PDB file of C-alpha atoms in Angstrom:
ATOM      1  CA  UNK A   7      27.418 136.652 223.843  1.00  0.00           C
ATOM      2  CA  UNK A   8      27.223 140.038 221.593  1.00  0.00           C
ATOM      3  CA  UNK A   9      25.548 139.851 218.598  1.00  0.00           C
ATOM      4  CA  UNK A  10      29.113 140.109 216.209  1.00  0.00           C
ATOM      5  CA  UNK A  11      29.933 137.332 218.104  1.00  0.00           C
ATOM      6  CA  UNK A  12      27.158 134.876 217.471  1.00  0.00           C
ATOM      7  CA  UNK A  13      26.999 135.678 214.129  1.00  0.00           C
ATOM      8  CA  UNK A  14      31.030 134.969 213.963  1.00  0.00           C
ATOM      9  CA  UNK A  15      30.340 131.248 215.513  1.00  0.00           C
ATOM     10  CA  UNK A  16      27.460 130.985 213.734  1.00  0.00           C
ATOM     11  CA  UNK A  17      29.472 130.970 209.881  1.00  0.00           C
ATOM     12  CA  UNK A  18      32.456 129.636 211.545  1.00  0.00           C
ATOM     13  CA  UNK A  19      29.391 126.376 212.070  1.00  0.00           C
ATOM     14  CA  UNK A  20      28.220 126.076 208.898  1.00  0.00           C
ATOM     15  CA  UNK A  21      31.956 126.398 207.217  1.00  0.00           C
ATOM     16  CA  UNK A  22      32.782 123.384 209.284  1.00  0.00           C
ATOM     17  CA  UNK A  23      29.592 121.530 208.143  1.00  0.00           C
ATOM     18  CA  UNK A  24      30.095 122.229 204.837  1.00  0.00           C
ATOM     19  CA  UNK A  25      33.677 121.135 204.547  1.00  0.00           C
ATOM     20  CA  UNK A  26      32.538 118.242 206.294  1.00  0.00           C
ATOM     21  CA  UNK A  27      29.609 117.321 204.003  1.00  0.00           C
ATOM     22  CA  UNK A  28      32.324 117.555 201.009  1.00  0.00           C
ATOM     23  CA  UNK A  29      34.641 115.422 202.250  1.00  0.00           C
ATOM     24  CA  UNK A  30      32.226 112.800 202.845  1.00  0.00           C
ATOM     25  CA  UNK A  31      30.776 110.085 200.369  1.00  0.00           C
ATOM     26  CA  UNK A  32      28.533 107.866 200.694  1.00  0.00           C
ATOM     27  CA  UNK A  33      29.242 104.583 200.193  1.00  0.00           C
ATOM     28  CA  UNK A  34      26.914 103.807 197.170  1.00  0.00           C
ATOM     29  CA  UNK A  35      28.072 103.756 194.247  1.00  0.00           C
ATOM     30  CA  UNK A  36      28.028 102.467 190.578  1.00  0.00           C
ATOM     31  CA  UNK A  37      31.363 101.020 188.888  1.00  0.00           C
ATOM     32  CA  UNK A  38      32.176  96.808 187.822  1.00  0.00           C
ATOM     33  CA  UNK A  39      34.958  94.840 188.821  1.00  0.00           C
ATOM     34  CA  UNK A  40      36.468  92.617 186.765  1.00  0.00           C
ATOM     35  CA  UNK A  41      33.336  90.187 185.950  1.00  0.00           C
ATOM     36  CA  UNK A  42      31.231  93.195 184.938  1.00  0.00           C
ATOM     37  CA  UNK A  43      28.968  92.780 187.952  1.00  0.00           C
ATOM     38  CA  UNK A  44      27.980  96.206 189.169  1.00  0.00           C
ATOM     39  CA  UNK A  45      29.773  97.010 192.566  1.00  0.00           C
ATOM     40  CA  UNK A  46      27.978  99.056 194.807  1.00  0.00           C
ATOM     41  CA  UNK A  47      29.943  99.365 197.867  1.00  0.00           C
ATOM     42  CA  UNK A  48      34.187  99.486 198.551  1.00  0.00           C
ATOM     43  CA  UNK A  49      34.029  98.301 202.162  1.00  0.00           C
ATOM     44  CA  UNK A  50      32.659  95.184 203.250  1.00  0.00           C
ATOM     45  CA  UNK A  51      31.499  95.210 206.860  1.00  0.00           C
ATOM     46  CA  UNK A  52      34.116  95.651 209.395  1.00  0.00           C
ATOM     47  CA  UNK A  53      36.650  97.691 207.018  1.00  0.00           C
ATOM     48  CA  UNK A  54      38.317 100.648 208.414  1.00  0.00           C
ATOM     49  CA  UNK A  55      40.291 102.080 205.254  1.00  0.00           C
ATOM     50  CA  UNK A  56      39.599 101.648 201.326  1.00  0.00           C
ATOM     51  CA  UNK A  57      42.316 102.536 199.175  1.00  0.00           C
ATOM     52  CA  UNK A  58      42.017 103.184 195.252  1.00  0.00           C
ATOM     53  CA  UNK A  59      44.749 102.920 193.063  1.00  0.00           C
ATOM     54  CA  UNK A  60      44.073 104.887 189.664  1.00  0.00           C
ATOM     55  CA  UNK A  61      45.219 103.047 186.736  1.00  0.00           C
ATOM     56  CA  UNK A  62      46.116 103.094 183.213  1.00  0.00           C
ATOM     57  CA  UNK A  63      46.914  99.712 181.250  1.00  0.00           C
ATOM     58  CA  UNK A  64      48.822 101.989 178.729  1.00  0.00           C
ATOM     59  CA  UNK A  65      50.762 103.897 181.740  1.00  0.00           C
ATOM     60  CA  UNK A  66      54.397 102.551 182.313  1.00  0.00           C
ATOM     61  CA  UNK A  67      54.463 104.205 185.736  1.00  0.00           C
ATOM     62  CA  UNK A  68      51.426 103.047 186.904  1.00  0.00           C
ATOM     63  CA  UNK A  69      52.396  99.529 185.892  1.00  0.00           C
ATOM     64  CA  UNK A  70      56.118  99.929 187.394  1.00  0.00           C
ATOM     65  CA  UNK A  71      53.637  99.912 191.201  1.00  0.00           C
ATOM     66  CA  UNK A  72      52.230  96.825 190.204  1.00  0.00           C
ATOM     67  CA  UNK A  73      54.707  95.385 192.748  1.00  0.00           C
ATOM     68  CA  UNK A  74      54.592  97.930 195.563  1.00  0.00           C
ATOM     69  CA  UNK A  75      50.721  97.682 195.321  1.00  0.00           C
ATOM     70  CA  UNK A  76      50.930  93.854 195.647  1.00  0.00           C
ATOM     71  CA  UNK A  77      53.052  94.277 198.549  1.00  0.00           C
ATOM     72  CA  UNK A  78      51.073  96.356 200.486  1.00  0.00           C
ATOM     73  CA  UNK A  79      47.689  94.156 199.381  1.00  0.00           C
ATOM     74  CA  UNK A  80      49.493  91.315 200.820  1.00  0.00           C
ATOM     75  CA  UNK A  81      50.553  93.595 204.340  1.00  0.00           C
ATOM     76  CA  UNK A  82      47.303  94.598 205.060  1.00  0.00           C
ATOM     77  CA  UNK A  83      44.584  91.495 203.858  1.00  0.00           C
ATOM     78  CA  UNK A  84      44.110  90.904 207.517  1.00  0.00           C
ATOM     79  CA  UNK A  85      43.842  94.103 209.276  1.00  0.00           C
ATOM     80  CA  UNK A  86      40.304  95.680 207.243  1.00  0.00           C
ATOM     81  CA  UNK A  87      41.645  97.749 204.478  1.00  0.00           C
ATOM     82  CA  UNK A  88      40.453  97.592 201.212  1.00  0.00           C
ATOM     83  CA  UNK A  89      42.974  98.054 198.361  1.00  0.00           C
ATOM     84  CA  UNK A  90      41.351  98.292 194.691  1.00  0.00           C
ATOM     85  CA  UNK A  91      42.839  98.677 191.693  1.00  0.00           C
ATOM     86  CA  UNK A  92      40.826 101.793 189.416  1.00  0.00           C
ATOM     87  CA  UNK A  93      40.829 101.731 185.907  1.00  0.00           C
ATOM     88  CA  UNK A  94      38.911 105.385 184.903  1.00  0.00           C
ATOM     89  CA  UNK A  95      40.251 105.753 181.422  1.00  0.00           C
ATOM     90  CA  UNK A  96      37.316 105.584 178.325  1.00  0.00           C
ATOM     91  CA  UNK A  97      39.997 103.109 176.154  1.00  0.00           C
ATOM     92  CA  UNK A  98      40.522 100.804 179.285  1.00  0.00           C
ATOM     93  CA  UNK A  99      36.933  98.837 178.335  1.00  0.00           C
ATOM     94  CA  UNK A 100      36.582  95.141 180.369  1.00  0.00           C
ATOM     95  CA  UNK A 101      38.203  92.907 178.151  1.00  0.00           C
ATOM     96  CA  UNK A 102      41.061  94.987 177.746  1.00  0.00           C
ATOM     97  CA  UNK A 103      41.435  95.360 181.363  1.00  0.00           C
ATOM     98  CA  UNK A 104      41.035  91.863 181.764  1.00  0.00           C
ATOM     99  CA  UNK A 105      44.155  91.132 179.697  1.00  0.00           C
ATOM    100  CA  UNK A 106      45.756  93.678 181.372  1.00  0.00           C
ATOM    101  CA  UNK A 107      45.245  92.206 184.665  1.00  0.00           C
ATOM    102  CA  UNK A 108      45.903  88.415 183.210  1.00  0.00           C
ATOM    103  CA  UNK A 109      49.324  89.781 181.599  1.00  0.00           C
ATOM    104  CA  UNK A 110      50.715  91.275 184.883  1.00  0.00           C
ATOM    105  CA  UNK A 111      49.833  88.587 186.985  1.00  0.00           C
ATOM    106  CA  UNK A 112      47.572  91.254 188.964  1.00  0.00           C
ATOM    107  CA  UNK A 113      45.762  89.461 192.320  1.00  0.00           C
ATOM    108  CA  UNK A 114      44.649  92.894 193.932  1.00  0.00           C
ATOM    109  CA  UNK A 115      41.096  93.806 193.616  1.00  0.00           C
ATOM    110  CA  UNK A 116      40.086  95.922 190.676  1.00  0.00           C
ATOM    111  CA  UNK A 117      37.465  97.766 189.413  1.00  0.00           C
ATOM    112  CA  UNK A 118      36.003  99.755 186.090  1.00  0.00           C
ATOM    113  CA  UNK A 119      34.988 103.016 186.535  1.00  0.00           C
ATOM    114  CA  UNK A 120      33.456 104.089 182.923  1.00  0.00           C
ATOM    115  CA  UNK A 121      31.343 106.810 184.483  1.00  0.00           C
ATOM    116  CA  UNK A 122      34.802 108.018 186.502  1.00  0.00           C
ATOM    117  CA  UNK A 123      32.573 108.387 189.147  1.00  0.00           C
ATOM    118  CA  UNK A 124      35.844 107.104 191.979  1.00  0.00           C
ATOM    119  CA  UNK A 125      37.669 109.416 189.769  1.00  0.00           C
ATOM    120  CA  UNK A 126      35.387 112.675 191.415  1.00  0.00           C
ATOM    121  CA  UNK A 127      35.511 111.419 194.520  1.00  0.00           C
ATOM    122  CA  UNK A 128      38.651 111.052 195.037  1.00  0.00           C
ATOM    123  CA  UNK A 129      39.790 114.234 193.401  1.00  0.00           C
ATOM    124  CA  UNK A 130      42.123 112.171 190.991  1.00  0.00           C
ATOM    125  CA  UNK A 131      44.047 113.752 187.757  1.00  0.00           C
ATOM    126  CA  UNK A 132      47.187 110.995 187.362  1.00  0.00           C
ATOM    127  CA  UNK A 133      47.602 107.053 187.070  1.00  0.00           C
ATOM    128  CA  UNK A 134      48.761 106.252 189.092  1.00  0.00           C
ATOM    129  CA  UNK A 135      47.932 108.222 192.012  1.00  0.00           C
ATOM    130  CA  UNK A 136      46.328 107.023 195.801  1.00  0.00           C
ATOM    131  CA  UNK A 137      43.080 107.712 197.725  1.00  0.00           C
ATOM    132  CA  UNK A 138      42.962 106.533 200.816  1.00  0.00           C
ATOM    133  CA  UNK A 139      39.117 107.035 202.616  1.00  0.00           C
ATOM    134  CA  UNK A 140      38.334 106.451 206.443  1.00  0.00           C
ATOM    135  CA  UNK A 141      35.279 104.216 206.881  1.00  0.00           C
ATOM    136  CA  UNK A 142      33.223 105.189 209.695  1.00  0.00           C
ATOM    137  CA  UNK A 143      29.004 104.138 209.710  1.00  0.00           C
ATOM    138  CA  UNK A 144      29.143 103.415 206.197  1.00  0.00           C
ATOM    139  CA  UNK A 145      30.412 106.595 204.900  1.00  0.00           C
ATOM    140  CA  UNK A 146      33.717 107.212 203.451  1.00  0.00           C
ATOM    141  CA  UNK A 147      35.739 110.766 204.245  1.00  0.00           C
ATOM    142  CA  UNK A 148      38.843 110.995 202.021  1.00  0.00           C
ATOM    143  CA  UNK A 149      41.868 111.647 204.439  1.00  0.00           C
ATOM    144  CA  UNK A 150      44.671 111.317 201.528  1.00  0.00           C
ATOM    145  CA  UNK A 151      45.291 111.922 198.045  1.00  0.00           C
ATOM    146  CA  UNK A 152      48.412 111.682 195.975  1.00  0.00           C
ATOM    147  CA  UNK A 153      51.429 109.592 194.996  1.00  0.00           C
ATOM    148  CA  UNK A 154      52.479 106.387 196.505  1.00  0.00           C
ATOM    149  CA  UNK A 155      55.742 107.868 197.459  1.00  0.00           C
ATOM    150  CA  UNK A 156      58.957 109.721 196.474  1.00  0.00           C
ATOM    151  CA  UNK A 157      60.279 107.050 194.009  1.00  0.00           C
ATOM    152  CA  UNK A 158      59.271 108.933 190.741  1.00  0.00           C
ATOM    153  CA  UNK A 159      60.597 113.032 190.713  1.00  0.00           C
ATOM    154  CA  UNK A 160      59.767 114.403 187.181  1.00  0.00           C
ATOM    155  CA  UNK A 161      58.833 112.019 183.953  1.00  0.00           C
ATOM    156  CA  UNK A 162      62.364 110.886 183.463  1.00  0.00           C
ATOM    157  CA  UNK A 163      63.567 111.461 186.717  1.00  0.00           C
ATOM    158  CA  UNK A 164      63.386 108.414 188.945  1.00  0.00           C
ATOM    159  CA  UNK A 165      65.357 107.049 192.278  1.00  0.00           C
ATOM    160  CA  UNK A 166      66.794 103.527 192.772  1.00  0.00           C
ATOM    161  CA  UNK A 167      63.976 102.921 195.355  1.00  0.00           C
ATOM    162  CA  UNK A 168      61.699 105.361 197.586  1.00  0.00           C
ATOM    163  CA  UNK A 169      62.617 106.968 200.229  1.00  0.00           C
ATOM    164  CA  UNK A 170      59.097 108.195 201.339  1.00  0.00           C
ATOM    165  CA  UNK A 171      56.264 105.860 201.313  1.00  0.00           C
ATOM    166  CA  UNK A 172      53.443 108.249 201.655  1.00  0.00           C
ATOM    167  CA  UNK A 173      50.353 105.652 200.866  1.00  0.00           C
ATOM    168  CA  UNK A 174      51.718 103.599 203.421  1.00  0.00           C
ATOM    169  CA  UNK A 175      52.208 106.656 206.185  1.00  0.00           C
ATOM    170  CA  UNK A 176      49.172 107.370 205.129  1.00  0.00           C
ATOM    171  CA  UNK A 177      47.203 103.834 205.979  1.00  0.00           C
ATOM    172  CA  UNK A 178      49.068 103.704 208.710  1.00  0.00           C
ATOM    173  CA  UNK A 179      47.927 106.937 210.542  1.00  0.00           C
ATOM    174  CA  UNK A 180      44.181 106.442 209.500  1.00  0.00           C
ATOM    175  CA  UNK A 181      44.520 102.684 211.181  1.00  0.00           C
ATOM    176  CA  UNK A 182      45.962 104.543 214.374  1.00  0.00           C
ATOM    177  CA  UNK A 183      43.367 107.587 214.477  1.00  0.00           C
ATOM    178  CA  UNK A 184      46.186 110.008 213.345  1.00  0.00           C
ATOM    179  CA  UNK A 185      45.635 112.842 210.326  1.00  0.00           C
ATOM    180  CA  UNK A 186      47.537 111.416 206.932  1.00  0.00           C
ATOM    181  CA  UNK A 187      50.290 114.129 206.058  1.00  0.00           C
ATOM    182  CA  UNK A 188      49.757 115.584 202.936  1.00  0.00           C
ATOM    183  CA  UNK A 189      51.729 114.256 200.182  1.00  0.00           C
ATOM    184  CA  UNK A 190      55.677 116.345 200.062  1.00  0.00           C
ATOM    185  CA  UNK A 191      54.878 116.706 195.902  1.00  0.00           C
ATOM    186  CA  UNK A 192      52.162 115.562 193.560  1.00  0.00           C
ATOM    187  CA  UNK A 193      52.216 112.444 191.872  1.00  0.00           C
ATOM    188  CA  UNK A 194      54.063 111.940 188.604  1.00  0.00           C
ATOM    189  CA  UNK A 195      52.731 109.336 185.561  1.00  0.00           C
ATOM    190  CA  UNK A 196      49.899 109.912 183.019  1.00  0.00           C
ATOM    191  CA  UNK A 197      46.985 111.929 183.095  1.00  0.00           C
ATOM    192  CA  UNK A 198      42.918 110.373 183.245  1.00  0.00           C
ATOM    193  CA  UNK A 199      41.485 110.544 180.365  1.00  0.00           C
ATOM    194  CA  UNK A 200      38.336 112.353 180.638  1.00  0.00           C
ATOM    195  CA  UNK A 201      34.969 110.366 179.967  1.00  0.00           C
ATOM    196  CA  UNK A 202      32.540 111.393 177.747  1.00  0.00           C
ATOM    197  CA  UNK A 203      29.997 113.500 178.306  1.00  0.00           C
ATOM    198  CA  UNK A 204      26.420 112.509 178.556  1.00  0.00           C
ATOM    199  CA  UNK A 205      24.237 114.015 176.335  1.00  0.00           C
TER     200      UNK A 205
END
């Protein structure tokens, strides 16, 4: 093979490794559900998708998905997915997240992420917007990110009911070995509230 060649294959290599490396997490990590017990890992043994939910308890659109969330929760308990609930925002402490989940009648998994470390990881700007992450050796490699479907246009602008369930495309194809489409527009609702910085 001529030099050019090699040296073409050779960056060609090390672009796919790096993408790679960047779309993968490991599965450690350091947020609380609901008890304030630290929660180290999002799959269990034997799961083959985790999906996080970003939510606000102050976001109207995030809590309109309560249902849809619930629904799909309630699909998918018995074929190893993971839905959580993710709560990044600095004013959504534990007890008021509690309340919040107490008030709703909320039964999906959730989980406080002060340190908005799910937030990085999943590359997340809106509550409520979807993450879905492929679970392969203990690693996770994001495969989706964006709305949970068509139903909301603009702020303001919102159909009788969805006709595009992208989360749910989404879970499927990762369940069936397929790529997730991307998303047709961004999600709509209210933006995360940065964390503090650490001094």
């Amino acid at each position: 093979m001529p030099f050019i060649m090699r040296r073409i294959v050779a960056h060609c290599l090390a672009a796919v490794l790096i993408f790679t490396a960047s779309h993968a997490v490991a599965q450690t990590l350091h947020v609380s559900d609901l008890q304030g017990n630290p929660i180290q890992k999002l799959a269990a043994d034997g799961t083959q998708v985790v999906v996080l939910i970003f939510a606000a308890t102050d976001c109207p659109i995030s809590n309109r998905y309560i249902p849809e969330i619930t629904r799909l929760n309630r699909e998918y308990a018995a074929k190893s997915i993971k839905i959580w609930w993710v709560f990044p925002n600095p004013g959504d402490t534990l007890p008021i997240v509690q309340r919040h989940i107490q008030d709703f009648s909320i039964v999906t998994p959730a989980l406080i992420d002060s340190h908005q470390e799910l937030v990085q990881m999943a590359h997340a700007s809106v509550t409520p917007e979807a993450a879905v992450f492929a679970v392969n050796g203990g690693t996770l490699r994001e495969v989706y990110h964006g709305r949970i479907d068509d139903r909301y246009i603009a702020f303001g602008q919102e159909r009788p009911q969805a006709t595009r369930h992208e989360l749910q495309e989404a879970i499927e194809a990762t369940l069936a070995g397929r790529p997730a489409s991307k998303p047709a527009a961004g999600p709509v609702g209210c933006s995360i509230i940065p964390a503090a910085q650490k001094p």
